[in-house]
PDB file of C-alpha atoms and ligand atoms in Angstrom:
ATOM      1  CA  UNK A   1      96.314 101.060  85.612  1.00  0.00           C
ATOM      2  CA  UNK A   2      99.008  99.270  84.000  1.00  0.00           C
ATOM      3  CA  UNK A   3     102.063  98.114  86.585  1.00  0.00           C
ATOM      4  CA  UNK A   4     102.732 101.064  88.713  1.00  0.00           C
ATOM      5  CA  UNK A   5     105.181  98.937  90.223  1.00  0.00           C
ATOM      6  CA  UNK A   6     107.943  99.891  92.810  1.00  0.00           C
ATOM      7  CA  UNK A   7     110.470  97.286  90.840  1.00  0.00           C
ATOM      8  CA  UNK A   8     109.844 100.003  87.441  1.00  0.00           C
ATOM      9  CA  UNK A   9     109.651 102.949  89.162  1.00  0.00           C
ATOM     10  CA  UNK A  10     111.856 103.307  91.802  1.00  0.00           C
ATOM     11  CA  UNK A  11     114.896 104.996  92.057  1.00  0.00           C
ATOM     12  CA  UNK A  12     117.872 102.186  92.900  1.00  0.00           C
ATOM     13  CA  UNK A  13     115.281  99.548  91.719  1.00  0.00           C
ATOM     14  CA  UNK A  14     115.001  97.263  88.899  1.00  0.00           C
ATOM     15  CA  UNK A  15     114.079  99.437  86.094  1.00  0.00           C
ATOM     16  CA  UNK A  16     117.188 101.735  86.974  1.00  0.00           C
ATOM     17  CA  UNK A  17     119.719  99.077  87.427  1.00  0.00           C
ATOM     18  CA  UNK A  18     119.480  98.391  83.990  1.00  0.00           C
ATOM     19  CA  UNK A  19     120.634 102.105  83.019  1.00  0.00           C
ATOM     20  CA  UNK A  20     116.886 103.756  82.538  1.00  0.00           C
ATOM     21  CA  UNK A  21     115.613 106.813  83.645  1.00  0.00           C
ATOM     22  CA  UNK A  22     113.134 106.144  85.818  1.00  0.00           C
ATOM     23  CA  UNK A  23     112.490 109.842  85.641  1.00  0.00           C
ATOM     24  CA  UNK A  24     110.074 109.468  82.364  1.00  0.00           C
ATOM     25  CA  UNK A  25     108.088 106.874  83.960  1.00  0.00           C
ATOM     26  CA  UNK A  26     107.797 109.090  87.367  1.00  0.00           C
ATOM     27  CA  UNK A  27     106.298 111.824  85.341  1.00  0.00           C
ATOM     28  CA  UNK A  28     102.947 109.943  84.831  1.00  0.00           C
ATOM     29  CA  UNK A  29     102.771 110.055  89.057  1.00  0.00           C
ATOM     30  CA  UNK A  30     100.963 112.963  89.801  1.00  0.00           C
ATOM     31  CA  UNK A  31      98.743 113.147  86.747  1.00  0.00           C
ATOM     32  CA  UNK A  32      97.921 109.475  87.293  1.00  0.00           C
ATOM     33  CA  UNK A  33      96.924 110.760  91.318  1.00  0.00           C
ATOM     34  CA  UNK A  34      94.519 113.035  90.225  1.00  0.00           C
ATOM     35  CA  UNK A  35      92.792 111.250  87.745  1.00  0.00           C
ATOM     36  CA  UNK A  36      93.126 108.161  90.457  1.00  0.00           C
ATOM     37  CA  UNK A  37      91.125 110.526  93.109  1.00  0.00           C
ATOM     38  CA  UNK A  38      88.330 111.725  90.056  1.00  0.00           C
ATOM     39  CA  UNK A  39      88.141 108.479  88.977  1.00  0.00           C
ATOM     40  CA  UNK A  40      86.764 107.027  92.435  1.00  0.00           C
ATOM     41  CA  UNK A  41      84.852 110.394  93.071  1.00  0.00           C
ATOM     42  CA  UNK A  42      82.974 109.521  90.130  1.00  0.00           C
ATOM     43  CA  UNK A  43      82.507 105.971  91.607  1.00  0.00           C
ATOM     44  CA  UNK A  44      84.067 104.564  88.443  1.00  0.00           C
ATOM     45  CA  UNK A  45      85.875 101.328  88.403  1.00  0.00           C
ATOM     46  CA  UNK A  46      89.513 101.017  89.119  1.00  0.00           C
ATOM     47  CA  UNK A  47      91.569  97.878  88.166  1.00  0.00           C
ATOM     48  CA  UNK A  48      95.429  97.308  88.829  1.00  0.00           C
ATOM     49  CA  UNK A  49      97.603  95.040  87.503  1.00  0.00           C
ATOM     50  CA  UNK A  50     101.100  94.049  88.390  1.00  0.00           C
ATOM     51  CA  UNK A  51     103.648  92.066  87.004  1.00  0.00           C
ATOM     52  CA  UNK A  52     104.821  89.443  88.272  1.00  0.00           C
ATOM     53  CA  UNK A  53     105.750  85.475  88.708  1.00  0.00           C
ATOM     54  CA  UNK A  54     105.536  82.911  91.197  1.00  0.00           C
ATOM     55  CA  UNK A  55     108.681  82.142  93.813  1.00  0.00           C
ATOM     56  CA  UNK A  56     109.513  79.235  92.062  1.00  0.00           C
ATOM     57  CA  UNK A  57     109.495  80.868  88.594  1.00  0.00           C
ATOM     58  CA  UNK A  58     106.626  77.884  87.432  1.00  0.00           C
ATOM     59  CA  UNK A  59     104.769  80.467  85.252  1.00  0.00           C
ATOM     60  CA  UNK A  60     107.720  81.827  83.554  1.00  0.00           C
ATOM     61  CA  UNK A  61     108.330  80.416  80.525  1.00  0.00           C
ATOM     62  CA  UNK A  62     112.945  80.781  79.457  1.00  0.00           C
ATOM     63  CA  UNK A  63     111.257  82.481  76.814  1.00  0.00           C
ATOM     64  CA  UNK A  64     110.652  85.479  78.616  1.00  0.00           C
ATOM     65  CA  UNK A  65     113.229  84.294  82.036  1.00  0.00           C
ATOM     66  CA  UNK A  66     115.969  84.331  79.612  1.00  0.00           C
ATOM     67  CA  UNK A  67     116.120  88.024  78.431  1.00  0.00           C
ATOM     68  CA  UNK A  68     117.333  91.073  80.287  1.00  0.00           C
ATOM     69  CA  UNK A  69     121.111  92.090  81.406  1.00  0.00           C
ATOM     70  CA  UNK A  70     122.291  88.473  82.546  1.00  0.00           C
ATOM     71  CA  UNK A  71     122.812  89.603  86.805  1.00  0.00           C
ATOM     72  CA  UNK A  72     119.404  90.961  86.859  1.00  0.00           C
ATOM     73  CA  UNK A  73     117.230  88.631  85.879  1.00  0.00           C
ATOM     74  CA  UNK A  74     113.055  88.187  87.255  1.00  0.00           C
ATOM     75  CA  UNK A  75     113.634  86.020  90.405  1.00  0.00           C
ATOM     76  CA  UNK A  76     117.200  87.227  90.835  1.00  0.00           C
ATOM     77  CA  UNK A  77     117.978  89.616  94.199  1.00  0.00           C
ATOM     78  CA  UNK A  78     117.279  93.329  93.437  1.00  0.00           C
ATOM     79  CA  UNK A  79     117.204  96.293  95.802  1.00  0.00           C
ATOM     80  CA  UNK A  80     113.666  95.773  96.781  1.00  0.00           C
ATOM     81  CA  UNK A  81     113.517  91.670  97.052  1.00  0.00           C
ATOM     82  CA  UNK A  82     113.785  89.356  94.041  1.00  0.00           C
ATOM     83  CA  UNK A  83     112.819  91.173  91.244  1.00  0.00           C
ATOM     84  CA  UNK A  84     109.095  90.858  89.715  1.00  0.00           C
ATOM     85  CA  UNK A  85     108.423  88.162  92.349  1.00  0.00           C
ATOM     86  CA  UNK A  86     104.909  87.915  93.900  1.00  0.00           C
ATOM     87  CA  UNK A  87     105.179  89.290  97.648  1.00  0.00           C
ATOM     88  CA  UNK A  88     108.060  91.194  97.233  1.00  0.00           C
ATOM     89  CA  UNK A  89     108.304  94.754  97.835  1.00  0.00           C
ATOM     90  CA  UNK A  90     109.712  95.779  94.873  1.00  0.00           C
ATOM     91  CA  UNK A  91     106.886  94.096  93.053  1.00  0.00           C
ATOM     92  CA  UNK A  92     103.428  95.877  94.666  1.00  0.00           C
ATOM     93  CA  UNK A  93     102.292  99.012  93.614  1.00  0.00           C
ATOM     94  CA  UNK A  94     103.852 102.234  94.567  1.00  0.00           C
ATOM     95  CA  UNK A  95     103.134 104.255  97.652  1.00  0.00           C
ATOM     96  CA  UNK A  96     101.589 106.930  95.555  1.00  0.00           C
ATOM     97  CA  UNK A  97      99.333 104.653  93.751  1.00  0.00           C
ATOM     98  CA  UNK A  98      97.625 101.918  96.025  1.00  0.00           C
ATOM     99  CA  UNK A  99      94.902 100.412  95.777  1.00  0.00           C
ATOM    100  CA  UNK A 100      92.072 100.568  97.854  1.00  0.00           C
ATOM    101  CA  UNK A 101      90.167  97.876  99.820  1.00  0.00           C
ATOM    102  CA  UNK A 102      87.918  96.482  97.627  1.00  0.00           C
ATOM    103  CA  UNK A 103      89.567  97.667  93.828  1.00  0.00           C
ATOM    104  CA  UNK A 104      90.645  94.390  91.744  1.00  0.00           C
ATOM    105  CA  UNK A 105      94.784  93.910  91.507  1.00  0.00           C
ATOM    106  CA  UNK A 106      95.371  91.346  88.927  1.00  0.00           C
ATOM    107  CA  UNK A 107      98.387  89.964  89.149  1.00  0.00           C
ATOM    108  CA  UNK A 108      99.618  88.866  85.606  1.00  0.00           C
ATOM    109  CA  UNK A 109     102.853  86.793  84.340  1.00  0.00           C
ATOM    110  CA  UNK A 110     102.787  88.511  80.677  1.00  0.00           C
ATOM    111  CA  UNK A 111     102.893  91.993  78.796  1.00  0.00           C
ATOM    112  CA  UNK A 112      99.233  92.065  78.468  1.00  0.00           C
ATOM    113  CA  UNK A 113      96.786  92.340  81.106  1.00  0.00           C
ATOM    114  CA  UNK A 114      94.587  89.384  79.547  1.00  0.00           C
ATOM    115  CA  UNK A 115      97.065  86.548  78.831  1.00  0.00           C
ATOM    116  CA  UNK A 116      96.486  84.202  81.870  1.00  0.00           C
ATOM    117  CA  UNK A 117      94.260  86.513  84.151  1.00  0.00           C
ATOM    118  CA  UNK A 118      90.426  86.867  85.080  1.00  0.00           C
ATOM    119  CA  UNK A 119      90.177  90.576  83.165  1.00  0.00           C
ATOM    120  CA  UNK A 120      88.168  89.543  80.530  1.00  0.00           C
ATOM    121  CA  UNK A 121      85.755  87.500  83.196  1.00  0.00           C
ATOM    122  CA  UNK A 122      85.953  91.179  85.393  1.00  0.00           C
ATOM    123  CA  UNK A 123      85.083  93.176  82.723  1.00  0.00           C
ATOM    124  CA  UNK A 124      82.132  90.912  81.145  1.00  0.00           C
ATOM    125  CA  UNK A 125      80.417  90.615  84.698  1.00  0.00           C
ATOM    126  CA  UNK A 126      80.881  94.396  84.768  1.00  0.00           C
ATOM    127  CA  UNK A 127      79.038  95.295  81.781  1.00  0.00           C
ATOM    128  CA  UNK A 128      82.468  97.448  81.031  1.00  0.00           C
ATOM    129  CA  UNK A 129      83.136  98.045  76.977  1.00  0.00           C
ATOM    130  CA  UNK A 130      85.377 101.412  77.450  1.00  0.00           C
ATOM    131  CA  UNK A 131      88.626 101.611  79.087  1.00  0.00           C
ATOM    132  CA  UNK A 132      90.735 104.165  79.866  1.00  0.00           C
ATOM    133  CA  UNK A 133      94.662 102.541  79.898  1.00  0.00           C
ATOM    134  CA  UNK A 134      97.287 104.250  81.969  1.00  0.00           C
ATOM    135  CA  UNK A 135     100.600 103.233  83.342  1.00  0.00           C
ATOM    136  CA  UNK A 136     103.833 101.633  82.041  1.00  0.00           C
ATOM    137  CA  UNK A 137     105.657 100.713  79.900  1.00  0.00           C
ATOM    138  CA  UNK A 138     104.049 102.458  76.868  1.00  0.00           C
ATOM    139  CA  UNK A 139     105.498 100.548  74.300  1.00  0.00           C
ATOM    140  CA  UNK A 140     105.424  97.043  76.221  1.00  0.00           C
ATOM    141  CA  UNK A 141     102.803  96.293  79.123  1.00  0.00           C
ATOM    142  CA  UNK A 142     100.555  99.154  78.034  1.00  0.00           C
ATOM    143  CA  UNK A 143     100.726  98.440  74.546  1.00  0.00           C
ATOM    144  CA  UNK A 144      99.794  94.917  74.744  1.00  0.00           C
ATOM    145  CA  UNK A 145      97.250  95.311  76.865  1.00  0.00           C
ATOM    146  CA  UNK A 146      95.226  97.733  74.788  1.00  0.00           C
ATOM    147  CA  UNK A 147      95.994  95.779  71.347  1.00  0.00           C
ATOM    148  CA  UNK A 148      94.931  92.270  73.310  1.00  0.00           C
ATOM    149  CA  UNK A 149      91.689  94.351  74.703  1.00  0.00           C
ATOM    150  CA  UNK A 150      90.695  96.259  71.251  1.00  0.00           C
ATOM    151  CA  UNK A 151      90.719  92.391  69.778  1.00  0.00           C
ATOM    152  CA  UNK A 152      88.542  91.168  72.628  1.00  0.00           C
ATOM    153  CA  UNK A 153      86.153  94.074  71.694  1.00  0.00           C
ATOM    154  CA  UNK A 154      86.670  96.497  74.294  1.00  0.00           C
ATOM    155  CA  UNK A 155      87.186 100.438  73.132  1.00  0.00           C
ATOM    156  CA  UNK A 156      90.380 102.126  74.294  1.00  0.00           C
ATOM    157  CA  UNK A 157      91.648 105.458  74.818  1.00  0.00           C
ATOM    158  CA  UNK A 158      95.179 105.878  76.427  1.00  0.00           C
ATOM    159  CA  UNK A 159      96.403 109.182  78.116  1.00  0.00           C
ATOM    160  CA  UNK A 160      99.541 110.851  76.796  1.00  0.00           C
ATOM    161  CA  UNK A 161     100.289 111.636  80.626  1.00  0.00           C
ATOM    162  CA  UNK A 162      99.358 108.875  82.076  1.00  0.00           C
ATOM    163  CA  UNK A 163     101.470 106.438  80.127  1.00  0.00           C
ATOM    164  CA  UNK A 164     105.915 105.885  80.343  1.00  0.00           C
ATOM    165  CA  UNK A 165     108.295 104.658  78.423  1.00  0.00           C
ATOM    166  CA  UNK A 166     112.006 104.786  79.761  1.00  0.00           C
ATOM    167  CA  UNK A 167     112.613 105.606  76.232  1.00  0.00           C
ATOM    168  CA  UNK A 168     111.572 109.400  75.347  1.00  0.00           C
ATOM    169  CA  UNK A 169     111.667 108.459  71.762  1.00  0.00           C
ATOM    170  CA  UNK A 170     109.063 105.122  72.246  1.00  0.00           C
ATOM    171  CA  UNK A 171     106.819 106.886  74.270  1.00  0.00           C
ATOM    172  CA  UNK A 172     106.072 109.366  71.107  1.00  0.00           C
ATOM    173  CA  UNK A 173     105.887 106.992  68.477  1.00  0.00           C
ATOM    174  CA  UNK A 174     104.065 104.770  70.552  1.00  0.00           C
ATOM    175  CA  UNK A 175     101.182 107.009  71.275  1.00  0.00           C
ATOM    176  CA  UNK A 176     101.238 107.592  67.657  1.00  0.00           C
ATOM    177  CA  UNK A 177     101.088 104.206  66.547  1.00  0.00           C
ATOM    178  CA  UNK A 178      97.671 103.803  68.770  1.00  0.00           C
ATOM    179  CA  UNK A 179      95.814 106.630  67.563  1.00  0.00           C
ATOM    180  CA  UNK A 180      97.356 106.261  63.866  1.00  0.00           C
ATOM    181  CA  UNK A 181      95.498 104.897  60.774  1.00  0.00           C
ATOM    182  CA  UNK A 182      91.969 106.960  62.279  1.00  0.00           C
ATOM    183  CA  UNK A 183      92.838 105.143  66.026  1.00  0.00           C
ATOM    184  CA  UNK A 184      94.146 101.775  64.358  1.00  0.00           C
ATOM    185  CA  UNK A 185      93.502  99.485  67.733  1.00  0.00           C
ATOM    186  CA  UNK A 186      92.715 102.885  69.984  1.00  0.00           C
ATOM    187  CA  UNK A 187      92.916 106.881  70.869  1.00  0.00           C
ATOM    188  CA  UNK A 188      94.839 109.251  72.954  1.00  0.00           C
ATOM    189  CA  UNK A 189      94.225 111.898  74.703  1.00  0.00           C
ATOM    190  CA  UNK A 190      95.213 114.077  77.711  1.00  0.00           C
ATOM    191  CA  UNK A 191      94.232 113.519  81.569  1.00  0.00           C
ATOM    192  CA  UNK A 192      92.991 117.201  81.829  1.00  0.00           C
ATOM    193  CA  UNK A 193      90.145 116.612  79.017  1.00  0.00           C
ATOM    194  CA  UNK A 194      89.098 113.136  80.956  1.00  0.00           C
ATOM    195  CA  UNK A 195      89.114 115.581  84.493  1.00  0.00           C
ATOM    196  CA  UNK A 196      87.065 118.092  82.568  1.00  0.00           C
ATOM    197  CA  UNK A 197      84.644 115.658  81.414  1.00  0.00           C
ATOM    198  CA  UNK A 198      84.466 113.850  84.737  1.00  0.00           C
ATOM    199  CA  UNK A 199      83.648 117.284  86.125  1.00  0.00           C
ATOM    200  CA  UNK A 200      80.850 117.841  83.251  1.00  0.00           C
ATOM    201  CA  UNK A 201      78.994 114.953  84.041  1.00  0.00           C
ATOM    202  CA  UNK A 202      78.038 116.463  87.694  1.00  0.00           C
TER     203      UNK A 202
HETATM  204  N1  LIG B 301     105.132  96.603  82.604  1.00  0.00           N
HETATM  205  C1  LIG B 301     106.008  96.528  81.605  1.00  0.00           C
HETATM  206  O1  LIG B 301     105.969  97.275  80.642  1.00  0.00           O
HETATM  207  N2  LIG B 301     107.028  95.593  81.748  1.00  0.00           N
HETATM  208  C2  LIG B 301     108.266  95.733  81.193  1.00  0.00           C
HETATM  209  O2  LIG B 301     109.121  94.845  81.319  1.00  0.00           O
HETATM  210  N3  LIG B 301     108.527  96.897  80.534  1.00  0.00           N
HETATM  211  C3  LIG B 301     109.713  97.339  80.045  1.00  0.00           C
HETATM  212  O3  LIG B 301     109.711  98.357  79.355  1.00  0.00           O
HETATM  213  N4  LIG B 301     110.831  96.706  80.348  1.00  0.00           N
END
């Protein structure tokens, strides 16, 4: 589950400062809560990830410090504590959404969920080759992720209703460009067929 994060999805936060609807990433809420609750009845494998940098900003390169709406920057004061810093509020996991003793949060300072993390080291101990990717943003964290994981080897399917963009347009042509080209780096589908098949397997 791709950066569920209070600083994205929040109304008054981060994400809406900088004139999104937070709306079409609050959608995937719900959905994401049932197939959360499935998910662990099954005694399947949960792992979080948030984005994020250190207080003193040493992990983030001006490459990626430097972009953004000048005021509202990642370290600068948001509604919810500095924004996308480590130990703030605004930058752990919604209420909705939290993780449960004992499920792996990584805590990564890129797009994709490999690039300076342990995933890849989580995953290999685990004997996991499938993943299912949910969360936001479609086009950016989510994307990245499951192009950095299809090149690592790992098969991924993304749900349509599970996934956000704050961008109505990205979020369709973004789901098409995974499953495009006969699934091109990955497939989508729906969180009702993974429920159904969760339920099949009892
Ligand atoms: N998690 C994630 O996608 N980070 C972003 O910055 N996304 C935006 O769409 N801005």
């Amino acid at each position: 589950m791709i950066d569920m994060q209070r600083d994205f999805l929040l109304p008054g936060g981060f994400g809406e400062s900088l004139g999104n609807d937070v709306s079409q990433l609050r959608r995937t809420i719900a959905p994401l809560a049932a197939l959360m609750a499935a998910w662990r009845t099954a005694g399947l494998p949960i792992i979080h990830t948030r984005e994020g940098h250190l207080p003193d900003l040493s992990d983030c390169p001006p490459a990626k410090l430097n972009r953004g709406a000048p005021s509202m920057r990642i370290g600068d004061p948001g509604a919810f504590g500095r924004i996308l810093i480590r130990g703030e509020y605004g930058h752990d996991i919604i209420d909705e959404l939290q993780p449960l003793p004992g499920e792996e949060v990584i805590d990564k300072p890129g797009k994709g969920a490999f690039y300076a993390t342990d995933l890849s080291e989580i995953l290999d101990k685990s004997g996991v080759k499938s993943l299912i990717v949910t969360g936001v943003t479609t086009e950016v964290c989510v994307h990245t992720t499951v192009r950095e994981a299809n090149d690592r080897g790992y098969e991924c399917l993304v749900l349509a209703d599970c996934v956000g963009s704050y961008f109505p347009e990205f979020q369709r042509v973004g789901l098409q460009m995974i499953a495009a080209q006969g699934g091109i780096f990955g497939w989508v589908a729906q969180s009702p067929e993974v429920l159904t098949a969760l339920q099949e397997q009892k």
